[in-house]
Amino acid sequence: MKLETLSENRSHGGVQGVYSHHSEVIGTEMTFSVYLPPHSEGETLPVLWYLSGLTCTHANVTEKGEFRAACAEHGIAFIAPDTSPRGEDVPDAEEEYDFGKGAGFYVDATEEPWRKHYRMRSYIERELPELVAANFPLEMSRQSITGHSMGGHGALSIGLRNPDHFRSISAFSPIVAPSQVPWGEKALGRYLGDDRSSWREYDAVALIEDGTRHDHILVDQGTADDFLEDQLKTSLLSLACAKAGMEPTIRMQEGYDHSYYFISTFMAEHVAWHAERLKA
């Protein structure tokens, strides 16, 4: 797969790059960012994936996430893909911010007209890892994943489905049970159809209820988040983990909201937490 360099900038001794390629899985051009910390020639780097939230692209965390200093300190590559397919031929719901472009929910859609392009699960789990492994000095046996909001849902569900691929999972303000909240019911119903049993593999709480396990999960959630009670429902994750005998670290951060002011405050702690597990 041909990779096009859109930009590269020196930062904290490493390089922040933005790249594009044609995705066979998605069927469109896709853009993503990669931060490579300073490293020796021939050295390979562990990887932290970051999945963005509703309405976002790779650019939000790349420009506002404040992760580079921590990644440089710990020697971790940071990869941020887009949230959904883009392009004129991609179907969209233009007047709905929480569905369509910018709201791919990291699923492989099965319903028309979404099924051709909305295949973010396969893109994140298979195609993009193969692409970056072929083009960057990465050690793909050492990967972790994090994300925000809709991307927190993606990080939790992808990480839980692939515990052998991801040593640790973290999330900022994640949608922990999309099958039980308006954002998720809307997206999963229209992308996957009315059979709610097919939704469970995209729902962290349901995955845990169905027997999926992971020993290393960290969640930060702001108490002043306007979406907490109706859309995020962090307490459901706590309850599911307790019933399953799992012991995640779930921190309610007093006074923080849903924004990148919140994410950037705790990003370095997440990078350091993942670093401990990536270097073990």
PDB file of N, CA, C and O in Angstrom, residues 15 26 32 83 107 133 136 150 157 160 173 195 208-209 221 231 251:
ATOM      1  N   VAL A  15       9.537  12.945  15.629  1.00  0.00           N
ATOM      2  CA  VAL A  15       8.870  13.464  14.438  1.00  0.00           C
ATOM      3  C   VAL A  15       7.371  13.199  14.525  1.00  0.00           C
ATOM      4  O   VAL A  15       6.951  12.049  14.729  1.00  0.00           O
ATOM      5  N   ILE A  26     -11.768   0.278   3.480  1.00  0.00           N
ATOM      6  CA  ILE A  26     -12.759   1.360   3.532  1.00  0.00           C
ATOM      7  C   ILE A  26     -13.222   1.767   2.134  1.00  0.00           C
ATOM      8  O   ILE A  26     -14.357   2.183   1.934  1.00  0.00           O
ATOM      9  N   PHE A  32      -4.095   9.562   8.742  1.00  0.00           N
ATOM     10  CA  PHE A  32      -3.780   9.240  10.127  1.00  0.00           C
ATOM     11  C   PHE A  32      -2.492   9.939  10.514  1.00  0.00           C
ATOM     12  O   PHE A  32      -1.721  10.395   9.658  1.00  0.00           O
ATOM     13  N   THR A  83     -11.831   8.747  12.418  1.00  0.00           N
ATOM     14  CA  THR A  83     -12.967   8.092  13.068  1.00  0.00           C
ATOM     15  C   THR A  83     -13.896   7.368  12.101  1.00  0.00           C
ATOM     16  O   THR A  83     -14.720   6.557  12.532  1.00  0.00           O
ATOM     17  N   VAL A 107     -17.210   0.203  13.932  1.00  0.00           N
ATOM     18  CA  VAL A 107     -17.923  -1.033  13.612  1.00  0.00           C
ATOM     19  C   VAL A 107     -17.667  -1.393  12.143  1.00  0.00           C
ATOM     20  O   VAL A 107     -17.222  -0.569  11.347  1.00  0.00           O
ATOM     21  N   ALA A 133       3.095  -1.154  10.259  1.00  0.00           N
ATOM     22  CA  ALA A 133       4.189  -2.094  10.528  1.00  0.00           C
ATOM     23  C   ALA A 133       5.159  -2.162   9.362  1.00  0.00           C
ATOM     24  O   ALA A 133       6.366  -2.368   9.559  1.00  0.00           O
ATOM     25  N   PHE A 136       6.976   1.901   9.361  1.00  0.00           N
ATOM     26  CA  PHE A 136       7.559   2.586  10.510  1.00  0.00           C
ATOM     27  C   PHE A 136       8.270   1.568  11.415  1.00  0.00           C
ATOM     28  O   PHE A 136       7.929   0.383  11.407  1.00  0.00           O
ATOM     29  N   MET A 150     -16.612   8.293  21.957  1.00  0.00           N
ATOM     30  CA  MET A 150     -16.845   7.233  20.986  1.00  0.00           C
ATOM     31  C   MET A 150     -15.564   6.430  20.759  1.00  0.00           C
ATOM     32  O   MET A 150     -15.606   5.208  20.582  1.00  0.00           O
ATOM     33  N   SER A 157     -13.800  -1.803  23.354  1.00  0.00           N
ATOM     34  CA  SER A 157     -14.338  -2.965  22.635  1.00  0.00           C
ATOM     35  C   SER A 157     -13.265  -3.655  21.805  1.00  0.00           C
ATOM     36  O   SER A 157     -13.173  -4.894  21.799  1.00  0.00           O
ATOM     37  N   LEU A 160     -10.838  -5.363  24.304  1.00  0.00           N
ATOM     38  CA  LEU A 160     -11.426  -6.550  24.921  1.00  0.00           C
ATOM     39  C   LEU A 160     -11.547  -7.698  23.926  1.00  0.00           C
ATOM     40  O   LEU A 160     -11.371  -8.868  24.290  1.00  0.00           O
ATOM     41  N   SER A 173     -13.527   9.308  29.222  1.00  0.00           N
ATOM     42  CA  SER A 173     -14.969   9.536  29.022  1.00  0.00           C
ATOM     43  C   SER A 173     -15.585   8.573  28.004  1.00  0.00           C
ATOM     44  O   SER A 173     -16.264   9.001  27.075  1.00  0.00           O
ATOM     45  N   ASP A 195     -31.281  -6.575  15.025  1.00  0.00           N
ATOM     46  CA  ASP A 195     -30.931  -7.707  15.883  1.00  0.00           C
ATOM     47  C   ASP A 195     -29.911  -7.259  16.920  1.00  0.00           C
ATOM     48  O   ASP A 195     -28.716  -7.178  16.650  1.00  0.00           O
ATOM     49  N   ILE A 208     -17.937  -8.004  28.430  1.00  0.00           N
ATOM     50  CA  ILE A 208     -17.553  -8.512  29.753  1.00  0.00           C
ATOM     51  C   ILE A 208     -18.612  -9.468  30.279  1.00  0.00           C
ATOM     52  O   ILE A 208     -18.303 -10.540  30.817  1.00  0.00           O
ATOM     53  N   GLU A 209     -19.875  -9.111  30.109  1.00  0.00           N
ATOM     54  CA  GLU A 209     -20.954 -10.013  30.531  1.00  0.00           C
ATOM     55  C   GLU A 209     -20.885 -11.353  29.808  1.00  0.00           C
ATOM     56  O   GLU A 209     -21.233 -12.396  30.375  1.00  0.00           O
ATOM     57  N   GLN A 221     -12.856   9.638  33.986  1.00  0.00           N
ATOM     58  CA  GLN A 221     -14.146  10.251  33.657  1.00  0.00           C
ATOM     59  C   GLN A 221     -14.342  11.496  34.502  1.00  0.00           C
ATOM     60  O   GLN A 221     -14.204  11.451  35.722  1.00  0.00           O
ATOM     61  N   GLN A 231     -25.296   9.338  28.360  1.00  0.00           N
ATOM     62  CA  GLN A 231     -24.622   8.703  27.233  1.00  0.00           C
ATOM     63  C   GLN A 231     -23.429   7.817  27.621  1.00  0.00           C
ATOM     64  O   GLN A 231     -23.132   6.859  26.913  1.00  0.00           O
ATOM     65  N   ARG A 251     -11.339   6.129  37.516  1.00  0.00           N
ATOM     66  CA  ARG A 251     -11.143   7.335  38.323  1.00  0.00           C
ATOM     67  C   ARG A 251     -12.150   8.409  37.913  1.00  0.00           C
ATOM     68  O   ARG A 251     -12.214   8.801  36.753  1.00  0.00           O
TER      69      ARG A 251
END
